[in-house]
PDB file of C-alpha atoms in Angstrom:
ATOM      1  CA  MET A   1       6.573 -15.605 -13.479  1.00 86.00           C
ATOM      2  CA  ILE A   2       4.077 -12.379 -12.120  1.00 91.00           C
ATOM      3  CA  LYS A   3       1.366 -13.091 -10.451  1.00 93.00           C
ATOM      4  CA  VAL A   4      -1.139  -9.727  -9.760  1.00 93.00           C
ATOM      5  CA  PHE A   5      -4.259  -9.712  -7.487  1.00 93.00           C
ATOM      6  CA  GLY A   6      -6.527  -6.406  -8.068  1.00 91.00           C
ATOM      7  CA  ILE A   7      -8.750  -5.879  -5.350  1.00 92.00           C
ATOM      8  CA  VAL A   8     -11.947  -5.118  -6.218  1.00 88.00           C
ATOM      9  CA  TYR A   9     -15.728  -4.859  -4.785  1.00 84.00           C
ATOM     10  CA  ARG A  10     -17.997  -5.082  -6.464  1.00 80.00           C
ATOM     11  CA  GLU A  11     -18.543  -7.793  -9.219  1.00 78.00           C
ATOM     12  CA  ASP A  12     -18.697  -5.174 -12.362  1.00 80.00           C
ATOM     13  CA  GLN A  13     -16.018  -3.511 -11.157  1.00 79.00           C
ATOM     14  CA  LEU A  14     -13.188  -4.797 -13.906  1.00 69.00           C
ATOM     15  CA  LEU A  15      -9.995  -5.934 -14.479  1.00 69.00           C
ATOM     16  CA  ASP A  16      -6.925  -6.648 -17.589  1.00 70.00           C
ATOM     17  CA  GLY A  17      -5.305  -9.138 -16.749  1.00 75.00           C
ATOM     18  CA  TYR A  18      -5.348  -8.932 -13.589  1.00 83.00           C
ATOM     19  CA  GLU A  19      -6.364 -11.836 -10.794  1.00 87.00           C
ATOM     20  CA  ARG A  20      -9.800 -10.663  -8.767  1.00 88.00           C
ATOM     21  CA  TYR A  21      -9.462 -10.422  -5.225  1.00 91.00           C
ATOM     22  CA  PHE A  22     -13.551  -9.504  -3.096  1.00 89.00           C
ATOM     23  CA  ASN A  23     -12.364  -7.000  -0.536  1.00 89.00           C
ATOM     24  CA  LYS A  24     -15.802  -7.888   1.412  1.00 87.00           C
ATOM     25  CA  PRO A  25     -16.983  -5.506   4.442  1.00 87.00           C
ATOM     26  CA  ASN A  26     -15.096  -5.548   7.644  1.00 92.00           C
ATOM     27  CA  LYS A  27     -16.436  -3.658  10.408  1.00 92.00           C
ATOM     28  CA  THR A  28     -13.775  -5.679  12.626  1.00 93.00           C
ATOM     29  CA  THR A  29     -10.650  -4.194  11.142  1.00 95.00           C
ATOM     30  CA  GLY A  30     -12.519  -2.959   7.729  1.00 94.00           C
ATOM     31  CA  TYR A  31      -9.971  -0.082   8.715  1.00 96.00           C
ATOM     32  CA  LEU A  32      -7.165  -1.958   7.363  1.00 96.00           C
ATOM     33  CA  PHE A  33      -8.650  -1.381   4.116  1.00 94.00           C
ATOM     34  CA  GLU A  34      -5.892  -3.278   1.368  1.00 94.00           C
ATOM     35  CA  TYR A  35      -4.047  -4.086   4.036  1.00 97.00           C
ATOM     36  CA  ASN A  36      -6.327  -7.253   5.024  1.00 96.00           C
ATOM     37  CA  VAL A  37      -6.157  -8.432   1.806  1.00 95.00           C
ATOM     38  CA  ILE A  38      -2.781  -7.973   1.301  1.00 97.00           C
ATOM     39  CA  ILE A  39      -1.882 -10.440   4.413  1.00 97.00           C
ATOM     40  CA  ASP A  40      -4.434 -12.072   3.433  1.00 96.00           C
ATOM     41  CA  ILE A  41      -2.451 -12.512  -0.332  1.00 96.00           C
ATOM     42  CA  LEU A  42       0.972 -12.624   1.722  1.00 96.00           C
ATOM     43  CA  SER A  43      -0.284 -16.078   4.244  1.00 95.00           C
ATOM     44  CA  LYS A  44      -0.513 -17.784   0.786  1.00 93.00           C
ATOM     45  CA  ASP A  45       2.348 -20.210  -1.113  1.00 93.00           C
ATOM     46  CA  ILE A  46       2.774 -17.736  -3.804  1.00 94.00           C
ATOM     47  CA  LYS A  47       5.573 -19.863  -6.453  1.00 94.00           C
ATOM     48  CA  GLU A  48       5.434 -16.698  -8.461  1.00 96.00           C
ATOM     49  CA  ASP A  49       8.955 -14.806  -8.562  1.00 96.00           C
ATOM     50  CA  TYR A  50       8.065 -11.365  -8.294  1.00 97.00           C
ATOM     51  CA  LEU A  51       4.175 -10.317  -6.762  1.00 97.00           C
ATOM     52  CA  GLY A  52       1.575  -6.952  -7.060  1.00 96.00           C
ATOM     53  CA  ILE A  53      -2.146  -6.616  -4.641  1.00 96.00           C
ATOM     54  CA  LEU A  54      -3.111  -3.068  -7.012  1.00 94.00           C
ATOM     55  CA  SER A  55      -6.235  -1.602  -6.759  1.00 89.00           C
ATOM     56  CA  TRP A  56      -9.096  -2.137  -9.552  1.00 86.00           C
ATOM     57  CA  LYS A  57      -8.597   1.365 -10.328  1.00 84.00           C
ATOM     58  CA  PHE A  58      -4.664   1.322 -11.010  1.00 89.00           C
ATOM     59  CA  PRO A  59      -4.647   0.562 -14.869  1.00 86.00           C
ATOM     60  CA  TYR A  60      -7.637   2.964 -15.284  1.00 84.00           C
ATOM     61  CA  LYS A  61      -5.888   5.883 -13.137  1.00 84.00           C
ATOM     62  CA  THR A  62      -1.902   4.989 -14.453  1.00 87.00           C
ATOM     63  CA  GLY A  63      -2.505   3.626 -18.060  1.00 86.00           C
ATOM     64  CA  ILE A  64      -0.577   1.561 -17.340  1.00 89.00           C
ATOM     65  CA  PHE A  65      -2.526  -2.874 -18.178  1.00 87.00           C
ATOM     66  CA  ARG A  66      -1.240  -5.505 -18.406  1.00 86.00           C
ATOM     67  CA  LYS A  67       0.943  -6.105 -21.952  1.00 89.00           C
ATOM     68  CA  LYS A  68       2.372  -2.109 -20.965  1.00 91.00           C
ATOM     69  CA  LEU A  69       3.552  -3.854 -17.240  1.00 92.00           C
ATOM     70  CA  GLU A  70       4.804  -7.490 -18.965  1.00 91.00           C
ATOM     71  CA  ASN A  71       6.952  -5.318 -21.333  1.00 94.00           C
ATOM     72  CA  PHE A  72       8.123  -3.188 -18.684  1.00 95.00           C
ATOM     73  CA  ILE A  73       9.425  -5.872 -16.186  1.00 95.00           C
ATOM     74  CA  LYS A  74      10.406  -7.423 -19.039  1.00 94.00           C
ATOM     75  CA  ASN A  75      13.061  -4.735 -20.838  1.00 96.00           C
ATOM     76  CA  ASN A  76      13.748  -4.303 -16.814  1.00 97.00           C
ATOM     77  CA  PRO A  77      14.955  -7.806 -15.437  1.00 96.00           C
ATOM     78  CA  ASN A  78      15.978  -8.729 -11.934  1.00 96.00           C
ATOM     79  CA  LYS A  79      14.843  -5.840 -10.770  1.00 98.00           C
ATOM     80  CA  ASP A  80      14.116  -6.256  -6.572  1.00 98.00           C
ATOM     81  CA  VAL A  81      11.529  -3.510  -6.963  1.00 98.00           C
ATOM     82  CA  TYR A  82       9.325  -2.306  -9.846  1.00 98.00           C
ATOM     83  CA  ILE A  83       8.023   1.447  -9.570  1.00 97.00           C
ATOM     84  CA  LEU A  84       4.527   2.805 -10.770  1.00 96.00           C
ATOM     85  CA  CYS A  85       3.520   5.903  -9.256  1.00 93.00           C
ATOM     86  CA  ARG A  86       3.320   8.915 -11.277  1.00 89.00           C
ATOM     87  CA  PRO A  87       6.397  11.514  -9.687  1.00 88.00           C
ATOM     88  CA  LEU A  88       5.106  13.648  -6.508  1.00 87.00           C
ATOM     89  CA  ASN A  89       7.296  17.437  -7.432  1.00 85.00           C
ATOM     90  CA  VAL A  90       7.537  17.914  -3.564  1.00 87.00           C
ATOM     91  CA  SER A  91       8.368  16.870  -0.214  1.00 91.00           C
ATOM     92  CA  TYR A  92       6.079  13.704   0.096  1.00 93.00           C
ATOM     93  CA  MET A  93       6.632  13.663   3.728  1.00 95.00           C
ATOM     94  CA  GLU A  94       5.987  16.768   3.820  1.00 95.00           C
ATOM     95  CA  PHE A  95       2.644  17.077   2.014  1.00 94.00           C
ATOM     96  CA  SER A  96       1.414  13.742   3.722  1.00 96.00           C
ATOM     97  CA  GLU A  97       1.699  16.143   7.305  1.00 97.00           C
ATOM     98  CA  LYS A  98       0.008  18.629   6.143  1.00 95.00           C
ATOM     99  CA  GLN A  99      -2.629  16.003   4.513  1.00 95.00           C
ATOM    100  CA  HIS A 100      -2.783  14.360   7.469  1.00 97.00           C
ATOM    101  CA  PRO A 101      -1.486  16.100  10.425  1.00 97.00           C
ATOM    102  CA  GLY A 102       0.196  13.609  13.079  1.00 97.00           C
ATOM    103  CA  LEU A 103       1.394  10.965  10.035  1.00 98.00           C
ATOM    104  CA  ARG A 104       4.182  11.449  10.361  1.00 98.00           C
ATOM    105  CA  PHE A 105       4.661  11.756  14.240  1.00 98.00           C
ATOM    106  CA  LEU A 106       2.977   6.740  13.681  1.00 98.00           C
ATOM    107  CA  VAL A 107       5.666   6.822  10.848  1.00 98.00           C
ATOM    108  CA  LYS A 108       8.557   7.730  12.665  1.00 98.00           C
ATOM    109  CA  GLU A 109       7.585   5.630  15.567  1.00 98.00           C
ATOM    110  CA  CYS A 110       6.238   2.627  13.374  1.00 98.00           C
ATOM    111  CA  CYS A 111       9.971   3.126  11.637  1.00 98.00           C
ATOM    112  CA  LYS A 112      11.562   2.817  15.336  1.00 98.00           C
ATOM    113  CA  HIS A 113       9.419  -0.487  16.156  1.00 98.00           C
ATOM    114  CA  THR A 114      10.473  -2.214  12.946  1.00 98.00           C
ATOM    115  CA  GLY A 115      14.448  -1.340  12.786  1.00 98.00           C
ATOM    116  CA  LEU A 116      13.805   1.468   9.515  1.00 98.00           C
ATOM    117  CA  GLU A 117      15.643   5.203  10.450  1.00 98.00           C
ATOM    118  CA  TYR A 118      12.983   7.249   9.479  1.00 98.00           C
ATOM    119  CA  ILE A 119      14.333   9.360   6.120  1.00 97.00           C
ATOM    120  CA  GLU A 120      12.085  12.963   5.147  1.00 97.00           C
ATOM    121  CA  ASP A 121      13.647  13.036   2.107  1.00 95.00           C
ATOM    122  CA  VAL A 122      12.337   9.363   0.506  1.00 95.00           C
ATOM    123  CA  LYS A 123      14.045   9.148  -2.540  1.00 93.00           C
ATOM    124  CA  ASN A 124      12.086   6.598  -4.390  1.00 94.00           C
ATOM    125  CA  ILE A 125       7.872   7.431  -3.385  1.00 95.00           C
ATOM    126  CA  VAL A 126       5.522   5.162  -3.705  1.00 96.00           C
ATOM    127  CA  TYR A 127       1.514   5.117  -2.431  1.00 93.00           C
ATOM    128  CA  SER A 128      -2.176   3.201  -3.237  1.00 92.00           C
ATOM    129  CA  ASN A 129       1.366  -0.042  -2.881  1.00 94.00           C
ATOM    130  CA  PHE A 130       1.451   1.315  -7.104  1.00 96.00           C
ATOM    131  CA  PHE A 131       4.648  -1.701  -6.902  1.00 98.00           C
ATOM    132  CA  ILE A 132       5.846  -4.949  -8.555  1.00 97.00           C
ATOM    133  CA  ALA A 133       7.895  -6.319  -5.739  1.00 98.00           C
ATOM    134  CA  LYS A 134      10.165  -9.874  -4.874  1.00 98.00           C
ATOM    135  CA  THR A 135       7.990 -11.850  -4.097  1.00 98.00           C
ATOM    136  CA  GLU A 136      10.518 -12.824  -0.453  1.00 98.00           C
ATOM    137  CA  ILE A 137      11.360  -9.433  -0.956  1.00 98.00           C
ATOM    138  CA  TYR A 138       7.559  -8.400  -0.834  1.00 98.00           C
ATOM    139  CA  LYS A 139       6.726 -10.827   2.697  1.00 98.00           C
ATOM    140  CA  ASP A 140       9.850  -9.415   4.297  1.00 98.00           C
ATOM    141  CA  TYR A 141       8.021  -6.249   3.973  1.00 98.00           C
ATOM    142  CA  ILE A 142       4.716  -7.676   5.667  1.00 98.00           C
ATOM    143  CA  GLU A 143       6.166  -9.869   8.073  1.00 98.00           C
ATOM    144  CA  ASN A 144       8.726  -7.503   9.781  1.00 98.00           C
ATOM    145  CA  ILE A 145       7.085  -4.188   8.808  1.00 98.00           C
ATOM    146  CA  ILE A 146       3.823  -3.829   7.981  1.00 98.00           C
ATOM    147  CA  LYS A 147       2.396  -6.478  10.770  1.00 98.00           C
ATOM    148  CA  PRO A 148       4.470  -5.055  13.414  1.00 98.00           C
ATOM    149  CA  SER A 149       3.610  -1.805  12.658  1.00 98.00           C
ATOM    150  CA  ILE A 150      -0.654  -3.047  12.523  1.00 98.00           C
ATOM    151  CA  LYS A 151       0.754  -4.612  15.631  1.00 98.00           C
ATOM    152  CA  ILE A 152       1.539  -0.921  17.482  1.00 98.00           C
ATOM    153  CA  LEU A 153      -1.066   1.329  16.245  1.00 98.00           C
ATOM    154  CA  GLN A 154      -3.473  -0.970  17.429  1.00 98.00           C
ATOM    155  CA  ASN A 155      -2.582  -0.754  21.317  1.00 98.00           C
ATOM    156  CA  GLU A 156       0.485   1.807  21.843  1.00 98.00           C
ATOM    157  CA  LEU A 157      -0.434   4.280  19.548  1.00 98.00           C
ATOM    158  CA  TRP A 158      -3.986   3.537  19.100  1.00 98.00           C
ATOM    159  CA  GLU A 159      -4.898   7.147  20.338  1.00 98.00           C
ATOM    160  CA  TYR A 160      -3.504   8.594  17.918  1.00 98.00           C
ATOM    161  CA  ALA A 161      -3.730   5.687  15.076  1.00 98.00           C
ATOM    162  CA  ASN A 162      -7.036   5.744  15.230  1.00 98.00           C
ATOM    163  CA  LYS A 163      -8.256   9.923  15.351  1.00 97.00           C
ATOM    164  CA  ASP A 164      -9.729  11.029  11.920  1.00 96.00           C
ATOM    165  CA  SER A 165      -7.171  11.222   8.704  1.00 97.00           C
ATOM    166  CA  THR A 166      -9.208  14.235   7.958  1.00 94.00           C
ATOM    167  CA  TYR A 167      -9.428  11.969   4.314  1.00 95.00           C
ATOM    168  CA  LYS A 168     -12.817  12.360   2.260  1.00 92.00           C
ATOM    169  CA  GLY A 169     -14.145   9.029   0.523  1.00 90.00           C
ATOM    170  CA  LEU A 170     -17.224   7.179   0.840  1.00 91.00           C
ATOM    171  CA  SER A 171     -19.605   8.796   3.132  1.00 95.00           C
ATOM    172  CA  PRO A 172     -19.978   8.553   7.007  1.00 95.00           C
ATOM    173  CA  GLU A 173     -23.293   5.968   6.290  1.00 96.00           C
ATOM    174  CA  GLU A 174     -21.206   3.911   3.287  1.00 93.00           C
ATOM    175  CA  LEU A 175     -18.390   3.482   5.512  1.00 93.00           C
ATOM    176  CA  GLU A 176     -20.315   2.383   8.567  1.00 94.00           C
ATOM    177  CA  GLU A 177     -21.285  -0.116   6.199  1.00 92.00           C
ATOM    178  CA  GLN A 178     -18.263  -1.293   4.927  1.00 91.00           C
ATOM    179  CA  ILE A 179     -15.846  -0.737   8.378  1.00 94.00           C
ATOM    180  CA  GLY A 180     -18.129  -0.475  11.068  1.00 94.00           C
ATOM    181  CA  MET A 181     -16.796   3.390  11.324  1.00 95.00           C
ATOM    182  CA  ARG A 182     -17.719   6.577  10.014  1.00 96.00           C
ATOM    183  CA  TYR A 183     -13.830   7.835   9.738  1.00 96.00           C
ATOM    184  CA  TYR A 184     -10.988   6.884   7.233  1.00 97.00           C
ATOM    185  CA  ASN A 185      -8.685   7.214  10.623  1.00 98.00           C
ATOM    186  CA  MET A 186      -4.619   6.852  10.043  1.00 98.00           C
ATOM    187  CA  ILE A 187      -3.340   4.177  10.292  1.00 98.00           C
ATOM    188  CA  THR A 188      -3.879   3.067   6.188  1.00 97.00           C
ATOM    189  CA  PHE A 189      -1.998   6.400   5.555  1.00 98.00           C
ATOM    190  CA  THR A 190       0.546   5.895   8.198  1.00 98.00           C
ATOM    191  CA  LEU A 191       1.727   2.089   6.322  1.00 98.00           C
ATOM    192  CA  GLU A 192       1.151   3.235   2.992  1.00 97.00           C
ATOM    193  CA  ARG A 193       4.572   5.512   3.156  1.00 98.00           C
ATOM    194  CA  LEU A 194       6.675   3.088   4.902  1.00 98.00           C
ATOM    195  CA  PHE A 195       7.554   1.363   1.249  1.00 98.00           C
ATOM    196  CA  SER A 196       8.925   4.257   0.619  1.00 98.00           C
ATOM    197  CA  GLN A 197      11.325   4.190   4.099  1.00 98.00           C
ATOM    198  CA  TYR A 198      11.717   0.159   3.382  1.00 98.00           C
ATOM    199  CA  ILE A 199      13.153  -0.049   0.166  1.00 98.00           C
ATOM    200  CA  GLN A 200      15.232   3.030   1.141  1.00 98.00           C
ATOM    201  CA  ASN A 201      17.000   1.445   4.464  1.00 98.00           C
ATOM    202  CA  LYS A 202      17.231  -2.010   2.751  1.00 98.00           C
ATOM    203  CA  LYS A 203      19.455  -0.011  -0.364  1.00 98.00           C
ATOM    204  CA  LEU A 204      17.135  -2.188  -2.602  1.00 98.00           C
ATOM    205  CA  ASN A 205      17.574  -2.115  -6.667  1.00 98.00           C
ATOM    206  CA  ILE A 206      14.414  -0.726  -8.153  1.00 98.00           C
ATOM    207  CA  CYS A 207      13.138   0.519 -11.239  1.00 98.00           C
ATOM    208  CA  LYS A 208      10.270   3.328 -12.314  1.00 96.00           C
ATOM    209  CA  ILE A 209       8.018   3.196 -14.838  1.00 94.00           C
ATOM    210  CA  TYR A 210       7.911   6.690 -15.775  1.00 91.00           C
TER     211      TYR A 210
END
């Protein structure tokens, strides 16, 4: 059984067969964006064997709607993780560092803090949380990697983590209304890169849709 949530921000953001989860404005920890939702969902009793928590834009960005996803998993059973990202023909960490200067340092510090060996050239690139994982693996990742990383980013590394990531999405005015800040800091971009490190460190059995 598969449970897939789609994170939405407005009523008109529709999903094909995914359970909607409304991510409401949050001026306290809004800078964590989807990680607020992911942590909340993983705190609940998930009965299904596999779990995905995706942006509402996921099926439109990837062309992977519910039926295609179910068929992909059915035809490739018993994997630990299903990667749903299109391949990137670049060095992920080198690309990330150019996009968000200072990111590599933060990823390395989070890896060190959580007992992961930092890998510069990860084999399996995962971005935007576009993956489905066994529920117990997803829980382990959140409890032992994401939560401790958030804690260190919010405390010892805050000086570096709270810098402007240079990402351009919502306007400063829209951001301030949603999260209480006028820029995207480095935290979500750091956290997003940890799953690629995690699956390679743990030697998980993965399957890619592309």
